Coordinates of C-alpha atoms and ligand atoms in Angstrom, one line a residue:
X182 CA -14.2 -0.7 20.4
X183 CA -11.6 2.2 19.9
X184 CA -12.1 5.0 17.0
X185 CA -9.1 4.1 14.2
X186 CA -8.0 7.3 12.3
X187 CA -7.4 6.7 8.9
X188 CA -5.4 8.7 6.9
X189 CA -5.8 7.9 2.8
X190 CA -8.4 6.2 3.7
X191 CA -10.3 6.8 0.4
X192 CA -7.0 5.1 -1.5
X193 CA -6.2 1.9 -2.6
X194 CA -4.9 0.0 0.1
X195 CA -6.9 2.8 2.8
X196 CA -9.8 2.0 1.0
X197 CA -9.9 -2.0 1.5
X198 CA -8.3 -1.2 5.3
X199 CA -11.3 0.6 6.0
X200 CA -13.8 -2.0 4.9
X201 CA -11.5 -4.5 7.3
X202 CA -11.4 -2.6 10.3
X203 CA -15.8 -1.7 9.9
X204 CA -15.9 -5.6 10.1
X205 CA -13.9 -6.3 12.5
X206 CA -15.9 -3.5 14.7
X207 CA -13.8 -0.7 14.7
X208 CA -15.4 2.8 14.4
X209 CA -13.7 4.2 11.4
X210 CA -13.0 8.4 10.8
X211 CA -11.3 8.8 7.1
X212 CA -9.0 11.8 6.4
X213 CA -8.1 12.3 3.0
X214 CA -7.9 15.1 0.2
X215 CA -8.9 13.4 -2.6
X216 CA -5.3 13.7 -4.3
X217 CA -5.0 10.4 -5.7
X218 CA -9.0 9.3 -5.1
X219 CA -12.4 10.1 -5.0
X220 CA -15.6 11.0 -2.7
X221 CA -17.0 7.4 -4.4
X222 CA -15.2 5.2 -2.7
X223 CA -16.7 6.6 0.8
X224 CA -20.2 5.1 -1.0
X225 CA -18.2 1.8 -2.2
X226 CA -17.2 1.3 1.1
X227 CA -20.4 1.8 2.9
X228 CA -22.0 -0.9 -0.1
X229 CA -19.8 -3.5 1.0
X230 CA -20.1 -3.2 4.9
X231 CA -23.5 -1.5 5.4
X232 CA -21.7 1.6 7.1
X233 CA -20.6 5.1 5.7
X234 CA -17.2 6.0 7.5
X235 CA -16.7 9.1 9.5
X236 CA -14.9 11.3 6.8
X237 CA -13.1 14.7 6.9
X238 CA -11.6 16.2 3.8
X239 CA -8.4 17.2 5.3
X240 CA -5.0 18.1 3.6
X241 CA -2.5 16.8 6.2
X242 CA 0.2 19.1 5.4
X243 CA -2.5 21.9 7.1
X244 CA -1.1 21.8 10.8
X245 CA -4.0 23.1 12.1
X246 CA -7.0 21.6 10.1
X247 CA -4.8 18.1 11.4
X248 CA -5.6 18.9 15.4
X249 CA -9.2 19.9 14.2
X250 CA -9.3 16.6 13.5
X251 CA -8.4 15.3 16.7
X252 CA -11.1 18.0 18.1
X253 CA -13.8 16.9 16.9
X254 CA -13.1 13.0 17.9
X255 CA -11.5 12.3 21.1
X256 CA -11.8 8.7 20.7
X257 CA -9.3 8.5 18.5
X258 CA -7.0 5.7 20.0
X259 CA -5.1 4.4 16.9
X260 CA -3.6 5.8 14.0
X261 CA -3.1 3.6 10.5
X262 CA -0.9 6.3 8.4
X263 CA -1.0 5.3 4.5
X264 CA -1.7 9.4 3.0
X265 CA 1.7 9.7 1.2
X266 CA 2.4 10.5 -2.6
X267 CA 3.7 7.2 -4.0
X268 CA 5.0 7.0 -7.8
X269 CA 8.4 6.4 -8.5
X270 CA 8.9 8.1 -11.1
X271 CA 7.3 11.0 -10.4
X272 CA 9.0 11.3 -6.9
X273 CA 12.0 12.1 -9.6
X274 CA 10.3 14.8 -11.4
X275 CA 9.2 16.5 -8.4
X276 CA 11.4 15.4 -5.3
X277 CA 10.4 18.4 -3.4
X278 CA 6.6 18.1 -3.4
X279 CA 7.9 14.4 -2.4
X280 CA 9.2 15.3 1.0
X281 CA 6.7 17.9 1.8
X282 CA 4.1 16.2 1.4
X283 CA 4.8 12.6 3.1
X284 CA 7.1 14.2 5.4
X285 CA 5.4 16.8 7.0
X286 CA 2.2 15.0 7.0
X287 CA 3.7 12.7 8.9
X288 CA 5.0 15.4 11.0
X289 CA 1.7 17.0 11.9
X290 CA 0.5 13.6 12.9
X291 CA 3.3 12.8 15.2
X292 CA 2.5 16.2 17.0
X293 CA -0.8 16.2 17.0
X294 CA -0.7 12.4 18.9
X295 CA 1.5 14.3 21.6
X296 CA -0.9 17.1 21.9
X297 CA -4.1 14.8 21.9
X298 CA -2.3 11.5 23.9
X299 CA -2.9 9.4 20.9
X300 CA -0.2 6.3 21.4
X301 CA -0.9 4.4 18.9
X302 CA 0.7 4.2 15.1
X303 CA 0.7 1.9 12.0
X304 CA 3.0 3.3 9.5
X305 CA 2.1 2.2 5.5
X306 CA 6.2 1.4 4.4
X307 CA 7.9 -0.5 1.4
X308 CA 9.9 -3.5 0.5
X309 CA 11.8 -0.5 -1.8
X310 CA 13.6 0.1 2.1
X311 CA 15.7 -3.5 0.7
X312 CA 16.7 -2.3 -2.4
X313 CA 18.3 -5.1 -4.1
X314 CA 18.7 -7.4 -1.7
X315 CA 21.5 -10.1 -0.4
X316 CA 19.8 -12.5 1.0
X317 CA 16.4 -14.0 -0.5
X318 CA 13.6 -14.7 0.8
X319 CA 14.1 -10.9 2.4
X320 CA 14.2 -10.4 6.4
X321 CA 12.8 -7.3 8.4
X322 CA 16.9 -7.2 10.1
X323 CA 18.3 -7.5 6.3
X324 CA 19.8 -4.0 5.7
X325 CA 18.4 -0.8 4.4
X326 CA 19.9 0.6 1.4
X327 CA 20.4 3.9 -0.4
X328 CA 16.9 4.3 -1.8
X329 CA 16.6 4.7 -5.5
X330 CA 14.0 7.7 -5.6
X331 CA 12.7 10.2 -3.6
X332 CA 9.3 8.6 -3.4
X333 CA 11.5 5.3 -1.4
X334 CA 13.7 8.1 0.6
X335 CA 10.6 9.4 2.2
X336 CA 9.3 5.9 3.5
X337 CA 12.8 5.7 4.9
X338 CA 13.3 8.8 6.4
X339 CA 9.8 8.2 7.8
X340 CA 10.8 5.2 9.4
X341 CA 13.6 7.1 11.0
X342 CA 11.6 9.7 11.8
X343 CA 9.2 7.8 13.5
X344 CA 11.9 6.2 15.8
X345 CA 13.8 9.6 16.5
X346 CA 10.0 11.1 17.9
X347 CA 10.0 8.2 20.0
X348 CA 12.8 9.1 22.3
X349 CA 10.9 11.9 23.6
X350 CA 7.7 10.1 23.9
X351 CA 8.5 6.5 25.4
X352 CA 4.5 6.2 25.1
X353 CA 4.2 6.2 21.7
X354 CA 3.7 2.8 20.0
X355 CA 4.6 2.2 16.1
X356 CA 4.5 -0.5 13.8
X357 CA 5.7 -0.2 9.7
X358 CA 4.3 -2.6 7.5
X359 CA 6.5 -2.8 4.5
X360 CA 4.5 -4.3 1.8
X361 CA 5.5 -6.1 -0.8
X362 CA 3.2 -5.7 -4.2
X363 CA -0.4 -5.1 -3.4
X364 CA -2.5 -6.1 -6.5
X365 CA -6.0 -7.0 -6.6
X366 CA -9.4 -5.5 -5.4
X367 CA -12.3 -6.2 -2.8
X368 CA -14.1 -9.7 -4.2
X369 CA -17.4 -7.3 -4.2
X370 CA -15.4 -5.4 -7.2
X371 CA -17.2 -2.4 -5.3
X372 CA -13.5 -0.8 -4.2
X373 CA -10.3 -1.3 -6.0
X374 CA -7.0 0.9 -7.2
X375 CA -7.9 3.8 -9.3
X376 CA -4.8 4.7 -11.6
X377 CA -4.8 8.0 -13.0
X378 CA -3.4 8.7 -16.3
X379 CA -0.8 5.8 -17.2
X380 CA -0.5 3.5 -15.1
X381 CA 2.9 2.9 -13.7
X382 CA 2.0 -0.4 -12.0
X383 CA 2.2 -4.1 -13.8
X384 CA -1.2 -5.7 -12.9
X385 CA -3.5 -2.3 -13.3
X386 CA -1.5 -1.9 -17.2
X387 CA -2.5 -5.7 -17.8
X388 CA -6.0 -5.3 -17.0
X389 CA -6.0 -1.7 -19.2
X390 CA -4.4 -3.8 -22.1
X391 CA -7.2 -6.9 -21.6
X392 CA -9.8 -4.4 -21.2
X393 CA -8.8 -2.6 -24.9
X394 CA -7.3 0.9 -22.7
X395 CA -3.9 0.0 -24.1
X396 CA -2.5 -1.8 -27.0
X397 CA -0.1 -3.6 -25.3
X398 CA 1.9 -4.2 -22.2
X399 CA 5.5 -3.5 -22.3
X400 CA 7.6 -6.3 -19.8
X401 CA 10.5 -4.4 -18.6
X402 CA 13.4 -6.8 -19.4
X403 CA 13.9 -10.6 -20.0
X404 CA 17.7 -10.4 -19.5
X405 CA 17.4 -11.1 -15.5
X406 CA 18.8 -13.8 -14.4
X407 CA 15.4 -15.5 -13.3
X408 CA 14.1 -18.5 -14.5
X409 CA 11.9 -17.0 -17.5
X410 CA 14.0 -13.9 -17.6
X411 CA 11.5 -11.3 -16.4
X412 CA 11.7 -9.9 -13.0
X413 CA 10.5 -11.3 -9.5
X414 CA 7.8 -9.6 -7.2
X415 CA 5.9 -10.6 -4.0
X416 CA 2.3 -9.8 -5.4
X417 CA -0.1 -9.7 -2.3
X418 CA -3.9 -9.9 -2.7
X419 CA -5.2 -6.2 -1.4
X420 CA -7.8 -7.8 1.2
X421 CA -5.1 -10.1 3.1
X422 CA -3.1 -7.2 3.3
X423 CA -5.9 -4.9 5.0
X424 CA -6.5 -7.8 7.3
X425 CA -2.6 -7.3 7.9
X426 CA -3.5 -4.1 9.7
X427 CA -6.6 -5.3 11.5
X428 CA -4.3 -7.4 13.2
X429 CA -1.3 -5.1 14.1
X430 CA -4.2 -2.8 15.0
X431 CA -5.3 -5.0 17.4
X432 CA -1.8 -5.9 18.5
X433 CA -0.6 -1.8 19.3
X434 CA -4.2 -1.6 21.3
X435 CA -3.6 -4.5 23.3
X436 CA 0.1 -3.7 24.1
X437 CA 1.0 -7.0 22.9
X438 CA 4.1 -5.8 21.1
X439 CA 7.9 -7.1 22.2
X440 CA 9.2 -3.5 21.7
X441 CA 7.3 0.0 21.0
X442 CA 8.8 -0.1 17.6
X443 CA 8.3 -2.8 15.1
X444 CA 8.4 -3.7 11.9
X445 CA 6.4 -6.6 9.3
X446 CA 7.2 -7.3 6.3
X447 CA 3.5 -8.0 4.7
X448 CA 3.9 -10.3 1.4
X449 CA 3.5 -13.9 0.5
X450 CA 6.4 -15.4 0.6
X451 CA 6.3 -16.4 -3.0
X452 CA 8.0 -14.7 -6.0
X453 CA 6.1 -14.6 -8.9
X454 CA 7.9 -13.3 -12.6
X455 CA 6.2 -10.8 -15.0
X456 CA 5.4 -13.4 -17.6
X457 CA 4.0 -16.1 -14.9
X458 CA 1.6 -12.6 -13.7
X459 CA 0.7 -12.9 -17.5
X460 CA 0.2 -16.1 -17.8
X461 CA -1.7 -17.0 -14.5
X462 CA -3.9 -13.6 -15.6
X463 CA -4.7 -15.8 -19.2
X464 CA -5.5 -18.9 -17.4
X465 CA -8.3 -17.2 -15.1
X466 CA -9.9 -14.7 -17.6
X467 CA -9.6 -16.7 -20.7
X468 CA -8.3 -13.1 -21.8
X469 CA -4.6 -13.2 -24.3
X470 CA -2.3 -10.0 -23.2
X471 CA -0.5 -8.4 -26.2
X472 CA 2.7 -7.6 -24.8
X473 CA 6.2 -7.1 -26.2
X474 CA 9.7 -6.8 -24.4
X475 CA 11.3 -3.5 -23.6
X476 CA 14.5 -3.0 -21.9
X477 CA 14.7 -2.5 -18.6
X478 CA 12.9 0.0 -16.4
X479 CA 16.0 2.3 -14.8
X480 CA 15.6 1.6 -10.8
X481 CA 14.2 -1.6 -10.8
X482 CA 15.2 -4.9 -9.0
X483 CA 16.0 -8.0 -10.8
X484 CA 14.4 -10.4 -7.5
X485 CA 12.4 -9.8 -4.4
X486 CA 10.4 -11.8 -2.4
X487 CA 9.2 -11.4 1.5
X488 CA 10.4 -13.6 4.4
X489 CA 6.7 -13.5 6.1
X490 CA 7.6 -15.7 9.1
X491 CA 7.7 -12.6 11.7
X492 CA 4.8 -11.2 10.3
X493 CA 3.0 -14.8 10.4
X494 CA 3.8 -15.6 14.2
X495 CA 4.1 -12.0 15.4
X496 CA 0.3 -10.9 13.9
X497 CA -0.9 -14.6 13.8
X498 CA -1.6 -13.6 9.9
X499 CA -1.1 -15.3 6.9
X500 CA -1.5 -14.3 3.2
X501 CA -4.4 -16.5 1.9
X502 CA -5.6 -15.5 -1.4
X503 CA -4.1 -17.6 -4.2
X504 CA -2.4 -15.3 -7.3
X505 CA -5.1 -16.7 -10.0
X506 CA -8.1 -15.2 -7.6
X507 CA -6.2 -12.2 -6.9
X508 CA -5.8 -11.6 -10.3
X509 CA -9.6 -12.6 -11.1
X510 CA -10.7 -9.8 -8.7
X511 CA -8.7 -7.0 -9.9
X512 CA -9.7 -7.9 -13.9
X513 CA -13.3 -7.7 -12.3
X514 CA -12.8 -4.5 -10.8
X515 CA -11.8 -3.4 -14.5
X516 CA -15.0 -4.5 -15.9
X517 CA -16.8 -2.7 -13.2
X518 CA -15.0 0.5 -14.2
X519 CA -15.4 0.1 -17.7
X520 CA -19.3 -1.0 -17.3
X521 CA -19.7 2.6 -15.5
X522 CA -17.8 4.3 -17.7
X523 CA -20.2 3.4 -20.5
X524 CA -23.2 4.1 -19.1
X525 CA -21.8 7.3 -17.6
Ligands
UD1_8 C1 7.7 -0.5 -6.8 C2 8.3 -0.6 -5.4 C3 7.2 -0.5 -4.4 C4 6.4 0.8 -4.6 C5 5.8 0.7 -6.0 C6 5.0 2.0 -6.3 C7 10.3 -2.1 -5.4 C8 10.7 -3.4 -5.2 N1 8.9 -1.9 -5.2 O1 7.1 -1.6 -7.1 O2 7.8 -0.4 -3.1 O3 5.4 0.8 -3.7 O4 6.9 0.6 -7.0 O5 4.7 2.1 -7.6 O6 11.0 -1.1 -5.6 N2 6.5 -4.2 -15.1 C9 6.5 -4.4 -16.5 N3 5.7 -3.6 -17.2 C10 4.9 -2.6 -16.7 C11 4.9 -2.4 -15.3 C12 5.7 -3.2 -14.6 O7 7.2 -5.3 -17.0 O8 4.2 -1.9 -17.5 C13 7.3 -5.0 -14.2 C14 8.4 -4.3 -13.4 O9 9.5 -4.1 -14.2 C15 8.5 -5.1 -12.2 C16 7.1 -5.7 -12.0 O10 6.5 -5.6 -13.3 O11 9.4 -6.2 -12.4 C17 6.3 -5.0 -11.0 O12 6.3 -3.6 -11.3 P1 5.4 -2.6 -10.5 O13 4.0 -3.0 -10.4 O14 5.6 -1.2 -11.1 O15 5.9 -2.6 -9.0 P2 7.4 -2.4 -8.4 O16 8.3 -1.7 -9.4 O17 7.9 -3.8 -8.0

């Protein structure tokens, strides 16, 4: 089977990609710089499928320790891209180190696939392309709009970018994945997000409020007009949508794709609110959430929820993890966390 290069592979979603593609029988080489993770996880992922990864500790924006890379493993034939700063509201405090890094990260890549022949490219994107969209459920045709930070500019301009470097290279193969919102962790609660600082994110804050971190959760808003109130997200279970990859991975290698540049829209289908996330995160742990209501967070959306049916046919996936599971695994990843922070 062919050699998958993954960058960010010690991340969240890069992390649980990883453990997908080692089972499905990829051979697996990791770059990553430890930004936003940590040389653990390389020993998380090797608990839960029996295999350390192939791992350099790379700093993509590094042009030349990139094509080193590509050096020292010629059997590279597929790329799955997800290194890329990614908080919102950072991306506004420091647009520039924004676009450097996801940019020209993505850059080097792009020319080091022309200098090495690699073809083939999966591209981590966002729902935040849609903005506030029309049309609900959302479609991969609905329109892009003017992002709201610099942290969604860059996954747009990296779309473009993608499609402009393919005019010049009619061999190369791409396919963005917009998620939706990733939430939960591996079942093993041996890999899982790691938020640094505060977390910006609604499920990691619950489980830091349930878990004593944090006195209490703040929902953003209950003036939307949504049934309860609170706002509307696609949460997808972390593991389906690794297994999301697997299969465009396998789609790109077997040139089974209807044009050399696609795109998926990886959710559930379903919109959840932020109190039903509460609630549903009660029911399973047993666990009450202190939480008050704040106004509302400046960028957000008020509703958003995927249209999966290309991603569905297309990959011949399907989100399977029900939300009160999902949330189950990423309360026992807290545990886990907590448990090793206490015995040091
Ligand atoms: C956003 C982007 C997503 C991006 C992600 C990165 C959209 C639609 N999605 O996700 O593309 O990858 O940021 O961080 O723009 N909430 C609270 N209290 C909290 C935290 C969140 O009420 O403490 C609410 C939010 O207002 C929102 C929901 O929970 O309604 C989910 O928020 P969050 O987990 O931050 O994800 P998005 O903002 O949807």
């Amino acid at each position: 089977m062919a050699t998958v290069l993954v960058t960010g592979g010690t991340g969240y979603i890069g992390s649980h990609t990883v453990v997908e593609l080692q089972e499905a029988g990829f051979e697996v080489v990791i770059i990553d710089n430890f930004s936003n993770s940590n040389r653990e996880v390389l020993d998380g992922i090797a608990s839960i499928t029996g295999k350390k990864p192939m791992f350099e500790e790379v700093d993509l924006r590094d042009r030349k320790a990139t094509y080193g890379v590509f050096e020292k493993y010629p059997g590279i034939g597929a790329i799955v891209h997800f290194a890329a700063f990614k908080a919102v509201g950072e991306s506004v405090e420091k647009p520039l180190a924004y676009y450097e890094n996801n940019l020209l990260s993505l850059i080097h890549l792009l020319e080091a696939m022309k200098r090495y022949g690699v073809n083939n490219f999966l591209f981590s994107s966002s729902c935040t392309v849609y903005g506030e969209p029309e049309q609900l459920p959302v479609t991969e045709d609905a329109p892009v709009k003017k992002a709201s930070s610099p942290y969604g500019n860059t996954k747009q301009i990296s779309e473009e970018i993608l499609q402009d470097a393919m005019v010049p290279n009619p061999e190369f193969r791409v396919i963005c994945l917009r998620y939706f919102n990733p939430i939960g962790a591996h079942p093993s609660a041996k890999i899982g997000e790691l938020p640094v600082g505060i977390p910006n994110n609604l499920v990691p804050f619950i489980t830091q409020t349930a878990i004593g971190i944090r006195d209490q959760l703040n929902v953003f808003g209950d003036d939307y007009n949504t049934p309860d109130g609170s706002a509307i997200r696609d949460y997808i279970n972390v593991v389906d949508l690794a297994r999301a990859h697997v299969a465009a991975i396998g789609r790109l290698l077997d040139g089974k794709q209807r044009s050399p540049f696609e795109v998926f829209n990886l959710g559930t289908g379903k919109g959840l609110s932020v109190f039903e996330i509460i609630h549903a995160f009660e029911k399973v742990t047993g666990v009450k959430i202190r939480y008050r209501v704040t106004n509302r967070r400046e960028g957000d959306v008020e509703q958003v929820w995927a249209d999966t049916g290309l991603a569905n046919r297309e990959l011949d996936w399907k989100a399977e993890k029900h939300i009160e599971e999902t949330l189950l695994s990423a309360w026992n990843w807290e545990k886990f966390l907590h448990a090793k922070k206490s015995t040091g």
